[in-house]
Every structure is written in structure tokens, then in C-alpha cells.
Coordinates of C-alpha atoms and ligand atoms in Angstrom, one line a residue:
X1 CA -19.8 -3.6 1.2
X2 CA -20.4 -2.1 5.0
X3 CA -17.3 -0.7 6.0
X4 CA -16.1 1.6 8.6
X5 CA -12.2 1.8 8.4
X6 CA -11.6 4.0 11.4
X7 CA -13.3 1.5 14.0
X8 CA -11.8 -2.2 15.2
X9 CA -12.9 -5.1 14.8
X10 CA -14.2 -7.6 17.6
X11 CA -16.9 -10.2 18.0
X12 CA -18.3 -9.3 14.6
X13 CA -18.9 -5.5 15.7
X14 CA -16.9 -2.6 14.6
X15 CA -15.7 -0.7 18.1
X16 CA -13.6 2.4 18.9
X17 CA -12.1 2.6 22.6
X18 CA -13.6 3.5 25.5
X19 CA -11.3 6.1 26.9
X20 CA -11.2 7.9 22.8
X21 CA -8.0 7.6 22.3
X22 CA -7.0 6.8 18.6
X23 CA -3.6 7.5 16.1
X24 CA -3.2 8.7 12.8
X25 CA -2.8 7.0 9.3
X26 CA -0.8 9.1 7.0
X27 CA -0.5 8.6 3.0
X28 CA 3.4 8.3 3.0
X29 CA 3.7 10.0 -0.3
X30 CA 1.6 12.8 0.2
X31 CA 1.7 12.9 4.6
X32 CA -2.4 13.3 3.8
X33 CA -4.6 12.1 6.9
X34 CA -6.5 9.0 5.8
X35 CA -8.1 8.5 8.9
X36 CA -7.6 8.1 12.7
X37 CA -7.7 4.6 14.0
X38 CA -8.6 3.3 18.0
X39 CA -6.1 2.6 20.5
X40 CA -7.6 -0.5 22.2
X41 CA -6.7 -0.3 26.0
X42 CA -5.8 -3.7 28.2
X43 CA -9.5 -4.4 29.0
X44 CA -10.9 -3.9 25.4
X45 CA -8.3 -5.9 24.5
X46 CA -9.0 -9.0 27.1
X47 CA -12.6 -9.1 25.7
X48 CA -11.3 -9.8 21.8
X49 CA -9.3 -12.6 23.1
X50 CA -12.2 -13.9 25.0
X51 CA -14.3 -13.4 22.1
X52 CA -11.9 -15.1 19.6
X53 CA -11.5 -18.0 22.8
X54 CA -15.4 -18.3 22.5
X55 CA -15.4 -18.5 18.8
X56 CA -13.3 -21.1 19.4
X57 CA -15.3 -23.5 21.2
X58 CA -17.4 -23.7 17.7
X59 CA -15.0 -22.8 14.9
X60 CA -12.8 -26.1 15.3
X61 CA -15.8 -29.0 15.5
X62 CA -16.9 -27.4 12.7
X63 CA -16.6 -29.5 9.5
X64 CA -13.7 -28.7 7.8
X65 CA -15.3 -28.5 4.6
X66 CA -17.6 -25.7 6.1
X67 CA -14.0 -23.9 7.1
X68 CA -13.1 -24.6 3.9
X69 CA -16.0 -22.8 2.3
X70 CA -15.6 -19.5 4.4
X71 CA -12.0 -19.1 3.3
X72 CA -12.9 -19.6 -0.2
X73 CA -15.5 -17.1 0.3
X74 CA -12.9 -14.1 1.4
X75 CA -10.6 -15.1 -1.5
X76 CA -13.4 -14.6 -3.9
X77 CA -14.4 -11.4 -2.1
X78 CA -10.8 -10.1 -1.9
X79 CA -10.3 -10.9 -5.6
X80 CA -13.8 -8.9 -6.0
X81 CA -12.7 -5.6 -4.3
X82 CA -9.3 -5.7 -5.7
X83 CA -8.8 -2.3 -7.0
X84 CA -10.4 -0.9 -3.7
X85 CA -8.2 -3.4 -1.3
X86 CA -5.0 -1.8 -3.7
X87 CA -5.7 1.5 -3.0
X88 CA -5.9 1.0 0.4
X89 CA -2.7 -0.4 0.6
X90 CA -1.1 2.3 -2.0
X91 CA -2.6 5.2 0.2
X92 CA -1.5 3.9 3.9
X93 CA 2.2 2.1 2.5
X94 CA 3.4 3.7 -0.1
X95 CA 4.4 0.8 -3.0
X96 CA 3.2 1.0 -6.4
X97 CA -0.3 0.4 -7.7
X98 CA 0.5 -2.5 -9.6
X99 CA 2.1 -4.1 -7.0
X100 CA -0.9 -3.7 -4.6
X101 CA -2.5 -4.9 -7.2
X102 CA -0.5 -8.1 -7.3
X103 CA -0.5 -8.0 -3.2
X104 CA -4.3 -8.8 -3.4
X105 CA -4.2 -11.6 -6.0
X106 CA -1.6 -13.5 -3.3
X107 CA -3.2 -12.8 -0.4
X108 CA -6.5 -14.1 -2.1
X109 CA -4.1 -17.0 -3.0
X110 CA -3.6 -18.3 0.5
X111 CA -7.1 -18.1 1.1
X112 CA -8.3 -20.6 -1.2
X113 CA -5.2 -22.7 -1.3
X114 CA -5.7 -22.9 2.3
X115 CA -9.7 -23.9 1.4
X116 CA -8.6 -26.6 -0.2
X117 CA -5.8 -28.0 2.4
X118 CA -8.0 -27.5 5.4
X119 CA -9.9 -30.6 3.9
X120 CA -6.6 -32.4 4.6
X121 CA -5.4 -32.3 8.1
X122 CA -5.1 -36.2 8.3
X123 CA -3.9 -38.3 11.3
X124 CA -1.6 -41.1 11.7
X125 CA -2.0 -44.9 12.5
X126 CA 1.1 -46.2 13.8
X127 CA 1.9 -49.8 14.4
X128 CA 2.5 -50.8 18.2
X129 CA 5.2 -53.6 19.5
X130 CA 1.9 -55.3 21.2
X131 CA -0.3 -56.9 18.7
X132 CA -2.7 -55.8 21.4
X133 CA -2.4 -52.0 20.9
X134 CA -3.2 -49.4 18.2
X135 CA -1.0 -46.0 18.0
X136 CA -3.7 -43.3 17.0
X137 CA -2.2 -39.7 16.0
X138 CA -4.7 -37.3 15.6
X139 CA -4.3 -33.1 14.6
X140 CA -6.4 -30.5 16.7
X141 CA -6.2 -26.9 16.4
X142 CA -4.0 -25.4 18.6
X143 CA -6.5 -22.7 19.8
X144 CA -6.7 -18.7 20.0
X145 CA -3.8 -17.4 17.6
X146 CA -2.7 -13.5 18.4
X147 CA -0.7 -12.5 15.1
X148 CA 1.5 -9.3 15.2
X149 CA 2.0 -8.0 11.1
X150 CA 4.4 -5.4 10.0
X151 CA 3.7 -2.3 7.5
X152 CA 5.8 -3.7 4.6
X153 CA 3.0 -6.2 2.8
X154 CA -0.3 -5.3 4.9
X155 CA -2.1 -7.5 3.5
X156 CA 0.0 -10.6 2.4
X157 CA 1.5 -10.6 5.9
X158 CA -1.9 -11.0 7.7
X159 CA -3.5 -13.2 4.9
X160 CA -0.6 -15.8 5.0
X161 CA -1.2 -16.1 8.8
X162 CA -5.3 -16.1 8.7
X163 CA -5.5 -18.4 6.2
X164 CA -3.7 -21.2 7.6
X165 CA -4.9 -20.5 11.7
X166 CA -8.7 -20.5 10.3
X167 CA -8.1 -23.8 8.1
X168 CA -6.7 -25.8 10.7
X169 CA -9.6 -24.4 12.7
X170 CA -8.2 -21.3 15.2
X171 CA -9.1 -18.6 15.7
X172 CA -7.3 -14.9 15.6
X173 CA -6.6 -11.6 17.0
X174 CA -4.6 -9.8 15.1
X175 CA -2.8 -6.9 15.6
X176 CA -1.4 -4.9 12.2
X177 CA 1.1 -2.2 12.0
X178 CA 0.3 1.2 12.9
X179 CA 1.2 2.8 9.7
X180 CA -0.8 0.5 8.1
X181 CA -4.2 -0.6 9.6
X182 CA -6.7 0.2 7.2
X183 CA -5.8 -2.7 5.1
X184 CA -6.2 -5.1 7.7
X185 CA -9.9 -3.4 8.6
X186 CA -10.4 -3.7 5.2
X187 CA -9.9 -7.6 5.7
X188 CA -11.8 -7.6 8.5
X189 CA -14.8 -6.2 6.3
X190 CA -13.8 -8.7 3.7
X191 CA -14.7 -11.5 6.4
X192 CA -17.5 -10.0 8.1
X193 CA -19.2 -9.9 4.0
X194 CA -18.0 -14.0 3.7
X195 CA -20.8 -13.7 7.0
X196 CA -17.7 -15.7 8.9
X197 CA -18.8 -16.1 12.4
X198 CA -18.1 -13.6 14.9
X199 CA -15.0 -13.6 17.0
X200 CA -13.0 -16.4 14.3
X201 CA -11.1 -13.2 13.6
X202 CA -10.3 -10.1 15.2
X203 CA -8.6 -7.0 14.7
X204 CA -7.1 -5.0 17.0
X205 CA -5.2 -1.4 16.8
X206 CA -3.5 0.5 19.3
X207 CA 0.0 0.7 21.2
X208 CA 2.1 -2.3 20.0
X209 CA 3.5 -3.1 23.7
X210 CA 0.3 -3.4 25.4
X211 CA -1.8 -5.9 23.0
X212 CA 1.8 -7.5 22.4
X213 CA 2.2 -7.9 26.1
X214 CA -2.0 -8.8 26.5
X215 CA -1.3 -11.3 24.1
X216 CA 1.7 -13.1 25.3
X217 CA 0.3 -13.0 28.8
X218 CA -3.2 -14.7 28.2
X219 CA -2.8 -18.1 28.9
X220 CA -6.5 -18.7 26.7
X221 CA -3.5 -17.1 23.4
X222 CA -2.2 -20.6 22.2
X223 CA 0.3 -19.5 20.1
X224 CA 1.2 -16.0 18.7
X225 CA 3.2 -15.7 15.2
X226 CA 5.0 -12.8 14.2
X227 CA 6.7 -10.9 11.1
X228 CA 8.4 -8.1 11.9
X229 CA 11.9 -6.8 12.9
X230 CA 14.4 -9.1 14.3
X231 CA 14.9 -7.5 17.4
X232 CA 10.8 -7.8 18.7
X233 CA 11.0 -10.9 17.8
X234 CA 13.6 -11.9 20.3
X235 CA 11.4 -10.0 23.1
X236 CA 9.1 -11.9 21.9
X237 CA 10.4 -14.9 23.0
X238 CA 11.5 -13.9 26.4
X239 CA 7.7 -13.1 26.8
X240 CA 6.5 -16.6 25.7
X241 CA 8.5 -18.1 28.3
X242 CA 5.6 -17.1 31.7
X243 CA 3.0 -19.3 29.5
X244 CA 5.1 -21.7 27.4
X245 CA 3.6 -19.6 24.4
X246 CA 4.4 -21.7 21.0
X247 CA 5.2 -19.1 18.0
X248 CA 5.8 -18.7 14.9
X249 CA 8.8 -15.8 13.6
X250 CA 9.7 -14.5 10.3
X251 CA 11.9 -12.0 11.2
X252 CA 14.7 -9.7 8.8
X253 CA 16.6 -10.7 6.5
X254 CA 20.3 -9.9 5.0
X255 CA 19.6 -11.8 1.3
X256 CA 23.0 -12.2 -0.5
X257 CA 22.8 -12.7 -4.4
X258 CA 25.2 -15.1 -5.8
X259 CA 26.2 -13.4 -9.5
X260 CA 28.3 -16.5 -11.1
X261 CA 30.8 -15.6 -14.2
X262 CA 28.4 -17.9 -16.5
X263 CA 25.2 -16.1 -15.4
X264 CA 23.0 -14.9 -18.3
X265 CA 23.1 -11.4 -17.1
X266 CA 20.4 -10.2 -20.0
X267 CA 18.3 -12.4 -18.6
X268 CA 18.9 -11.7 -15.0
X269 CA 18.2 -8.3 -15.1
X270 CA 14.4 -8.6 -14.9
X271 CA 14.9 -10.4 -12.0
X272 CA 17.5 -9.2 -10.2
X273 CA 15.4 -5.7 -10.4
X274 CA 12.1 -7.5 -8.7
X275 CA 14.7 -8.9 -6.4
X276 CA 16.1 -5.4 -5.4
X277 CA 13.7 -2.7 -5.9
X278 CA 10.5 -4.2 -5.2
X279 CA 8.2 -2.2 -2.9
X280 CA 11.0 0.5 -2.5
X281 CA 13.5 -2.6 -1.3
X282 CA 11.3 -2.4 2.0
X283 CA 11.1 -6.5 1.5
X284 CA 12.8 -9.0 4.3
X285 CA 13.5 -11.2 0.9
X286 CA 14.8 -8.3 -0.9
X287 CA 18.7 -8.6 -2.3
X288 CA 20.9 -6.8 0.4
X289 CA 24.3 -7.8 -0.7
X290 CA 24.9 -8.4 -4.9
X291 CA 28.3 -11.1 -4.7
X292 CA 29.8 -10.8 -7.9
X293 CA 32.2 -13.0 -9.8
X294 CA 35.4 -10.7 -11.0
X295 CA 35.6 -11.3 -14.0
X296 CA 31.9 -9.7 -14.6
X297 CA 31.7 -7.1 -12.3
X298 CA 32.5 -4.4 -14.4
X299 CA 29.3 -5.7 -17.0
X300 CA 27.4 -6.3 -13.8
X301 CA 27.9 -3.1 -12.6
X302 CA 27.2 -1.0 -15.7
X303 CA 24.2 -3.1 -16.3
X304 CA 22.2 -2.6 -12.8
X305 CA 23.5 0.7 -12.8
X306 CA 21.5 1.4 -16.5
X307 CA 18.4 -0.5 -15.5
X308 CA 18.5 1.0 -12.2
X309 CA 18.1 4.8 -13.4
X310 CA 15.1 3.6 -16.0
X311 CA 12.8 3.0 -12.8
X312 CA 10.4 5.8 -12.2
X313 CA 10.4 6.9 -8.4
X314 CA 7.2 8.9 -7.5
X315 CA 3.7 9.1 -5.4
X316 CA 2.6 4.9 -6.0
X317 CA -0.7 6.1 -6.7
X318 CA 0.2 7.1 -10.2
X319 CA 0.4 4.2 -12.1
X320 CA 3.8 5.0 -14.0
X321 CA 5.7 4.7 -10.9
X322 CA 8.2 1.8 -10.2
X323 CA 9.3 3.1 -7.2
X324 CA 7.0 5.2 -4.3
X325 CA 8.2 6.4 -1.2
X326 CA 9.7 5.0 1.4
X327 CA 7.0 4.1 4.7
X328 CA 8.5 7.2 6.5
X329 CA 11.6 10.0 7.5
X330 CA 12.9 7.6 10.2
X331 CA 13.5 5.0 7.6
X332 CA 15.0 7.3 5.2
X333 CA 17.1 8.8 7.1
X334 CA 18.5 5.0 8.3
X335 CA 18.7 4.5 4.8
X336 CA 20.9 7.1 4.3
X337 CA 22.8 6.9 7.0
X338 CA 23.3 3.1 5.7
X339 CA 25.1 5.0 2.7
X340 CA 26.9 8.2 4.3
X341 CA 28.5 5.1 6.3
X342 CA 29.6 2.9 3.4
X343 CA 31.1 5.6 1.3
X344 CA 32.8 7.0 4.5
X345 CA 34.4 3.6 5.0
X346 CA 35.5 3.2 0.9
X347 CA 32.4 2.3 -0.9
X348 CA 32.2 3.7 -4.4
X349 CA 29.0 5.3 -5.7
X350 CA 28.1 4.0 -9.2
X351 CA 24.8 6.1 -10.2
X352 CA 24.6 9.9 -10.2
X353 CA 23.0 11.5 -7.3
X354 CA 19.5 11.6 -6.9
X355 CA 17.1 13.3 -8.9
X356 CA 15.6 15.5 -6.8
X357 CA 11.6 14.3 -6.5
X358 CA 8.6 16.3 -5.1
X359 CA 8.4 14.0 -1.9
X360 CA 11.6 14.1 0.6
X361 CA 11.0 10.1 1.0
X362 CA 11.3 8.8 -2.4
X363 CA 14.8 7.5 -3.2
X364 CA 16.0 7.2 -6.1
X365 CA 17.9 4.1 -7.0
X366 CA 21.8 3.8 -5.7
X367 CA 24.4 1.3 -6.5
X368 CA 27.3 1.0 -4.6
X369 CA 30.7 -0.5 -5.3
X370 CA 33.8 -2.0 -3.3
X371 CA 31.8 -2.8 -0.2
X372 CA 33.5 -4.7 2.3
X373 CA 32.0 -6.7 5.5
X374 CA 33.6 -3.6 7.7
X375 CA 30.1 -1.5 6.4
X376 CA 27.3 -1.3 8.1
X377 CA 25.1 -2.1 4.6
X378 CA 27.3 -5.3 4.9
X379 CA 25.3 -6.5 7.9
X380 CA 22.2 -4.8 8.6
X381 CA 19.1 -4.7 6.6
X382 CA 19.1 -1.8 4.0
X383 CA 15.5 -1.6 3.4
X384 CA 15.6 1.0 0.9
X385 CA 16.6 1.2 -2.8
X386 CA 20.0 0.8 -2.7
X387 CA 22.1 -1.7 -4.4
X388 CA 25.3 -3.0 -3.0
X389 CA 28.1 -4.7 -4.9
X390 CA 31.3 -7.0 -3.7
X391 CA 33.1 -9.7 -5.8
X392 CA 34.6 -12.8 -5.5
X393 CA 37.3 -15.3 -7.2
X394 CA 35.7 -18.7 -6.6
X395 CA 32.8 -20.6 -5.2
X396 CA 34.5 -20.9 -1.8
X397 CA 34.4 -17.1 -1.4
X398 CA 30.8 -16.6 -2.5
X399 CA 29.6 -19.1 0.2
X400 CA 31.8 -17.8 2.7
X401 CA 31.0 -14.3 2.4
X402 CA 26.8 -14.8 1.6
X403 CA 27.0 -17.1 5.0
X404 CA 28.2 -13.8 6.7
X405 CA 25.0 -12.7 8.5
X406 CA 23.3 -13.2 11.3
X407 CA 20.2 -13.6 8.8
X408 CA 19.0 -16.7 7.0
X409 CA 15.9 -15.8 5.5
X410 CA 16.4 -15.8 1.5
X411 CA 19.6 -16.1 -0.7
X412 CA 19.3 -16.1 -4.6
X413 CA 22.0 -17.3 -7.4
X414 CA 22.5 -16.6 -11.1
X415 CA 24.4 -19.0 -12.7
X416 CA 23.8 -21.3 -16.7
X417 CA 25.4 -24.1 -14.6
X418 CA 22.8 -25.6 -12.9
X419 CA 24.8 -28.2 -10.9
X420 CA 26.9 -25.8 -9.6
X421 CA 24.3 -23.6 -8.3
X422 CA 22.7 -26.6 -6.5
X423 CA 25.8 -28.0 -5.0
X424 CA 26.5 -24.0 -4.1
X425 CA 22.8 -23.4 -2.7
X426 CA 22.8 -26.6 -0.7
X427 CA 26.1 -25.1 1.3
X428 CA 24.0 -21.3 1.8
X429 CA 22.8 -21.2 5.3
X430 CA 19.7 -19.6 4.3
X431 CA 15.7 -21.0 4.3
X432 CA 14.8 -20.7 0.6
X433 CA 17.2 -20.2 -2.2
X434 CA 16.3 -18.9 -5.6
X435 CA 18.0 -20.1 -8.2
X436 CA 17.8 -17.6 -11.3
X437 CA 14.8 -16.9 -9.8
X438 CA 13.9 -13.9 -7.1
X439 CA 10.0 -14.6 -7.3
X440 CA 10.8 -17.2 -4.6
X441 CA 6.8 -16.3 -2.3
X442 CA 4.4 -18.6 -3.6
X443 CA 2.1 -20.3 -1.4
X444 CA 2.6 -23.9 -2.1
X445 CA 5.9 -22.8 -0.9
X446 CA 7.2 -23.3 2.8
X447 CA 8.4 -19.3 3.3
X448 CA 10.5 -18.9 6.6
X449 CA 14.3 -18.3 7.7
X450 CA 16.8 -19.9 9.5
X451 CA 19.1 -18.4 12.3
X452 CA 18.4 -15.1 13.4
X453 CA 15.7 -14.9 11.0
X454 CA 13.4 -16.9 12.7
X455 CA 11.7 -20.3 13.2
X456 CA 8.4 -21.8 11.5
X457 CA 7.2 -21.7 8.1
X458 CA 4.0 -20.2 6.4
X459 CA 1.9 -21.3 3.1
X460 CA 2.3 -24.9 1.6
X461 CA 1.7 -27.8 3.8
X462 CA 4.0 -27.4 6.8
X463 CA 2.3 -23.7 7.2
X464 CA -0.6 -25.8 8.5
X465 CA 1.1 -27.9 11.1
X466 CA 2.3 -24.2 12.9
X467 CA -1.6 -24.2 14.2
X468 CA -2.0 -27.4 14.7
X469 CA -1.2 -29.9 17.8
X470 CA -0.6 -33.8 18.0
X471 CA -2.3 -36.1 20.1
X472 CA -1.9 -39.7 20.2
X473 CA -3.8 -42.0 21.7
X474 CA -2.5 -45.8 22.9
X475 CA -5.6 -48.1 22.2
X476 CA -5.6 -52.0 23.7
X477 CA -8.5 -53.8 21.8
Ligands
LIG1 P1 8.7 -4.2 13.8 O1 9.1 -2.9 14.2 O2 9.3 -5.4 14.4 O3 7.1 -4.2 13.8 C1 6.4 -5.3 13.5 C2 5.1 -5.4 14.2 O4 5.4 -5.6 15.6 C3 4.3 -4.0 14.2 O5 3.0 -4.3 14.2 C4 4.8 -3.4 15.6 O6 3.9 -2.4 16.0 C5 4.8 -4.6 16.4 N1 5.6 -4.5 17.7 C6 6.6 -3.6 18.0 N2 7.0 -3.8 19.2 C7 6.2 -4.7 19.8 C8 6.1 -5.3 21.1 N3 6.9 -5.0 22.1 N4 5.2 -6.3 21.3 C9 4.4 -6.7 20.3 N5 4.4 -6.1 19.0 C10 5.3 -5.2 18.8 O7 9.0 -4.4 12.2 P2 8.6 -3.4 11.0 O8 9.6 -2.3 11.0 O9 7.2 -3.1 11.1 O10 8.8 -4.4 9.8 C11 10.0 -4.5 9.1 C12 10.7 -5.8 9.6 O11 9.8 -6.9 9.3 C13 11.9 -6.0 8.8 O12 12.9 -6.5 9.7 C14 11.6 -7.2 7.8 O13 12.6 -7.9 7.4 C15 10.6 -7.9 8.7 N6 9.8 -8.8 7.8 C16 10.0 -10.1 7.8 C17 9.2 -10.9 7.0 C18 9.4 -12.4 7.0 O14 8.5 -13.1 6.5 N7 10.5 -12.9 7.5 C19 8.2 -10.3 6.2 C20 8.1 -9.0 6.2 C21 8.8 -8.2 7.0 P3 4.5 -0.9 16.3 O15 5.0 -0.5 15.0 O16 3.3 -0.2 16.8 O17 5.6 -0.9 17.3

């Protein structure tokens, strides 16, 4: 396979900028250059959404089953190359190699799920009041798609977008994070192997403001979708308002995990830890807040507190590790800062200190007791590996207190009683609830958030409809 990591990609040809100018990509674990990357100025940038507008014009009359076939193509490629998609990821984020691993095998996922439901963008015919008339509802692509991924899942975050815009039959520019752009490129190489036709997708690297603004600006960009940070989004959608821009925004996430007195916690454990500690806890879906029934908070605690300290923290690239290092010293330090604050305002710390590890960003796993909503961990996204506990008396208070947040992205409950946790999750103001379950990403799945968490859904069915548009047409015979 042809690739060139340190080049973009536009119009089916790999390019650098004009003017030179490029950024680093650092191995988090080991700060190791892995290679310097373009930074794509307004002009470069105007010609990839032209280019992806051009495509345009001959990706959506294409038949869908064609479509179809080119997405199947890049899952079967990115199943092909997974140990050298993995290390990519591993080398430029951080997490695990199994997990990369398993990052691969779902992005491939949405790729041929998506094969399959691009065959299935069906209309409507809708009866009229006039015998006279025929209501026709038909789906069209919505057009160009800009699509603005963040460092945490590479891969998974860009897949889950390009999947569904190239199904319904868009086309992309896509702009990944800047820790993490080799994965994407390595996508783009993935699609330029499936021979897809130049300018369906493009990817962009280079200063986050001006292709964000570039995109956002362009009335030929139909739509932009976003996963990131909470706060971008919302500048986001001050910026859509100048072209009536429709998007799509999973944003952070605050989860809350329900811990009922008649939870099996044996059992739990396996999850709970993929819950928490997956990918370092760097996950919008990851548990932020344990909410623990009283009468087993002291088994609880002693519990994730054992399992917790099994977990190997270290460079991801070994395959022993558990737990790699965190994507960089800023978000250690907000990390700990997350902590210093807690314990300064009564929290109790449950596992010893930290072992010390080679690499100043791996954490090892904390627990902490006896938070209260006056923390700082109460309400912002920890996005490291540390576990927070708080308990409650009855179902009431657990709802009350996981509704707390300006987040509504995931919430997850343990409990045998399955009637009470539906009647419980049906009152949690959150977009998916797992219910003794914290695998809750799958792609027949609608993933999104509620409040402050965003709007739109990706994967499954209504992950479609985000790229298309309706028409209708009133027909008199
Ligand atoms: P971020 O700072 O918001 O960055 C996300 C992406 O937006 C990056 O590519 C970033 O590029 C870009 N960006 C920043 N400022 C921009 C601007 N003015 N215009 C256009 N693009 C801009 O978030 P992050 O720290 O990378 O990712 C972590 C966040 O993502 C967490 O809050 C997490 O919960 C959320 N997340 C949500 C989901 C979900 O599905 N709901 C999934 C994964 C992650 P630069 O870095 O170059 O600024």
C-alpha cells in the first residue's frame, strides 16, 4: 500500500502546503517525533472543498449499490492492515495495543454496515386530501460534509462520520486532531487503495481555527459534524448561523453510574473497569461519577479499589499494558488538578499513591471517596484514570444526583432488578443508558447526547438521515 503519512490528502493527491509550514506528531509515551504534518493555509483549503463540491456532482447519482461497494471495500482493507492501522493509533494517542486493535475492527464496522444501509435510503408516498394529488417524499444527499475529529478514538471518530456521509452519497473534508493525524492519513490511504474517486474524501491538517472557520464559512459546506469538547462545539454553532450551516455535535460527557444495593458486583466489575479505565478514561462515554447505594459502598469501594491496582499502566505499545499514557502534560496536569481540588474540598483517597512509572503522563489508577457536587470532578469531565465515588439512600437520590450535569451523553446502571433499572433509566436525562452493560458503542446503535452534549446521532439508521435532506414533491395526475 502507497502511503505518505506526512503529506494531506486532496483530490486523490497527497499535498504539503505551499508556504512549508507543518506541526509535529509526538508518540505520547515516549515524546518520539513520528513525523511532521502540513498546515494547510485558507487557499489550499478552499480548493479541498471545491474538490470534495466537484466530487459531488458525481458521487450522489451514483448508484447506491456502487457506493455501497466502495465502503465495503475500505472495511475489508482496514480489516486487512489492522495491525499497521493499530500501531499508528498506539504510536500518535497513546491507548493500548489491544484496544487499537479493537478500534480498527469498529471503525471497519461502520464501513460495511453502512454498505449495506446505503442500499436503503427509501422515500415516502403519502396520501393527499385531493384524490387528485400524490405526496412524493424523496431523500437526497445533503452535499459537501466538513467533519472536525478529536484525538481520543482517531479512527472510530472519523470512520463513524465517513461512513454514513459517503453512504447517503456526500462527500467529505475532514479535518482530525492535531495530536493525532497520521491515523486519519492512514484512512485516507485506505480509500485511495478501495481506488474511491478523487475528492469523495479529503483530509486536511493544519490550524484548527482556520479550516474550522474555512469550513463554516463556505456556503458550497452543507453541513459540518463535530466530536470534540463541549465548548468548540458551542462556537461552532454561533459560526453556522452566517450560512444556516446544519450540524451534527457529540460533544463531552459527565456519565454517572448507577450502583443499585442488588447489583451483582462480581459481575460488574469487568464492566464497570471497561467503563472507567478504557483508553486511560480519555472516553466522552467513560464513568465520571460511580453513585452508590449505602448499604454497599464499603464492598463497592474495596472492590474497584482491588481491581483498580491490578491494571498495568505503561508505554501502550507493549502489549501487557492496561493502561498507557495520557495524550499529553496539559491533560495531566487538569487531571490532577481535578484531584488536588477534590481532596482539598473533603474527598477521601482510597488507593495508595501512585507508582511511580518511567513516563511522567501515565497515571496510575485513583479512587476517590466522599465526593460531593461542591468538587470540581463532580461537574467537569475527568478524562483520566480516576474513579470517583458518592452514595445514595433511594432511587430518588440516584436520579436526582446522576441528572446533575450539564452533560447528557451516556449514564450506565447495575442493578438484578431489571424493572427497576428501566423505570430508573427512563427518568436519566441522558441519550443512551447501559443497563449492566458499559459496552453501550455499537453501530446499529444511535450514539449521541442530549443537553449540553450535543444534538444528532451517529451509526444505526438515524446516523443516515444526519446527511440526508427531504424533498417532497405535490403531484396532480
Ligand atoms: P476539542 O479541543 O474540542 O477538539 C476537537 C477537534 O476540534 C480538534 O480537531 C480540534 O483541533 C478542533 N477545534 C478546536 N478548535 C476549533 C475551532 N475553533 N474550529 C474548528 N475546530 C476546532 O476536543 P478534544 O480535547 O480534542 O477531544 C476531547 C473532547 O471530545 C471531550 O470533551 C470528549 O468528551 C469529546 N468527545 C465526544 C465524543 C462524542 O461522541 N460525544 C466522542 C469523543 C470525544 P485543535 O486541537 O487543533 O484545536
Amino acid at each position: 500500500m502507497e502511503k505518505n503519512p506526512s503529506l494531506c490528502f486532496v483530490n486523490g493527491q497527497w499535498v504539503g502546503s505551499r508556504s512549508g509550514a507543518s506541526s509535529d506528531v509526538r508518540n505520547p509515551a515516549t515524546n518520539a517525533l513520528l513525523a511532521t504534518v502540513p498546515a494547510l493555509e485558507e487557499q489550499e483549503v478552499d480548493q479541498a472543498i471545491a474538490a470534495a463540491h466537484q466530487a459531488f456532482l458525481n458521487w450522489r447519482s451514483r448508484p447506491a449499490r456502487e457506493r455501497a461497494n466502495f465502503l465495503r471495500k475500505i472495511g475489508d482493507l482496514l480489516l486487512l492492515h489492522q495491525d499497521a492501522c493499530a500501531h499508528t493509533i498506539t504510536a500518535e494517542q497513546g491507548k493500548p495495543l489491544k484496544e487499537s486493535r479493537g478500534e480498527v475492527v469498529y471503525a471497519a464496522n461502520y464501513f460495511s454496515w453502512f454498505a449495506e444501509e446505503a442500499l436503503r435510503v427509501y422515500g415516502d408516498i403519502i396520501p393527499a386530501d385531493d384524490p387528485s394529488k400524490r405526496i412524493f417524499v424523496m431523500k437526497h444527499p445533503i452535499g459537501v460534509v466538513g467533519a472536525i475529529t478529536p484525538w481520543n478514538f482517531p479512527l472510530a471518530m472519523l470512520a463513524r462520520k465517513l461512513a454514513a456521509a459517503l453512504a447517503a452519497g456526500c462527500t467529505c473534508v475532514a479535518k482530525p486532531a492535531p495530536e493525532t493525524p497520521l491515523t486519519a492519513l492512514f484512512l485516507a490511504s485506505v480509500c485511495e487503495e478501495a481506488q474511491l474517486p478523487a475528492g469523495v474524501v479529503n483530509i486536511l491538517t493544519g490550524d484548527a481555527e482556520l479550516i474550522g472557520a474555512r469550513l463554516m464559512q463556505s456556503d458550497l459546506v452543507k453541513k459540518v459534524t463535530f466530536t470534540g469538547s463541549t465548548e468548540v462545539g458551542k462556537l461552532l454553532i454561533r459560526q453556522s448561523a452566517d450560512t444556516v450551516k446544519k450540524l451534527t455535535l457529540e460533544l463531552g460527557g459527565n456519565a454517572p453510574c448507577i450502583i443499585f444495593d442488588d447489583a451483582d458486583l462480581m459481575r460488574a466489575m469487568d464492566g464497570i473497569l471497561f467503563g472507567k479505565y478504557r483508553n486511560a478514561g480519555q472516553t466522552c462515554v467513560c464513568i465520571n461519577r460511580f453513585l452508590v447505594h449505602e448499604a454497599i459502598a464499603a464492598d463497592f469501594s474495596r472492590l474497584l479499589c482491588e481491581h483498580s491496582k491490578q491494571l498495568r499502566v505503561g508505554n501502550g505499545a507493549d502489549e501487557s499494558t492496561d493502561i498507557g499514557p495520557l495524550i499529553s502534560d496539559v491533560a495531566v496536569e487538569k487531571v490532577q488538578n481535578l484531584v488536588t481540588d477534590a481532596l482539598s474540598h473533603g474527598a477521601v483517597r482510597l488507593t495508595d499513591s501512585p507508582s511511580a512509572t518511567t513516563n511522567s503522563r501515565c497515571m496510575s489508577p485513583i479512587v476517590l471517596g466522599k465526593i460531593s457536587p461542591s468538587m470540581k470532578i463532580w461537574s467537569e469531565e475527568i478524562f483520566g484514570p480516576v474513579s470517583t465515588i458518592t452514595t445514595f439512600s433511594n432511587d430518588r437520590e440516584a436520579i436526582d444526583r446522576a441528572n446533575d450535569t450539564c452533560y447528557g451523553l451516556a449514564a450506565y446502571i447495575y442493578s438484578g432488578d431489571l424493572s427497576r433499572a428501566l423505570r430508573v433509566g427512563e427518568q436519566l436525562e441522558f441519550g443512551m443508558v447501559g443497563i449492566n452493560d458499559t459496552a453501550i458503542s455499537a453501530v446499529q446503535a444511535p450514539f449521541g447526547g442530549i443537553k449540553q452534549s450535543g444534538f444528532g446521532r451517529e451509526g444505526s439508521r438515524y446516523g443516515l438521515d444526519e446527511y440526508l435532506t427531504l424533498q417532497y414533491m405535490s403531484v396532480r395526475g
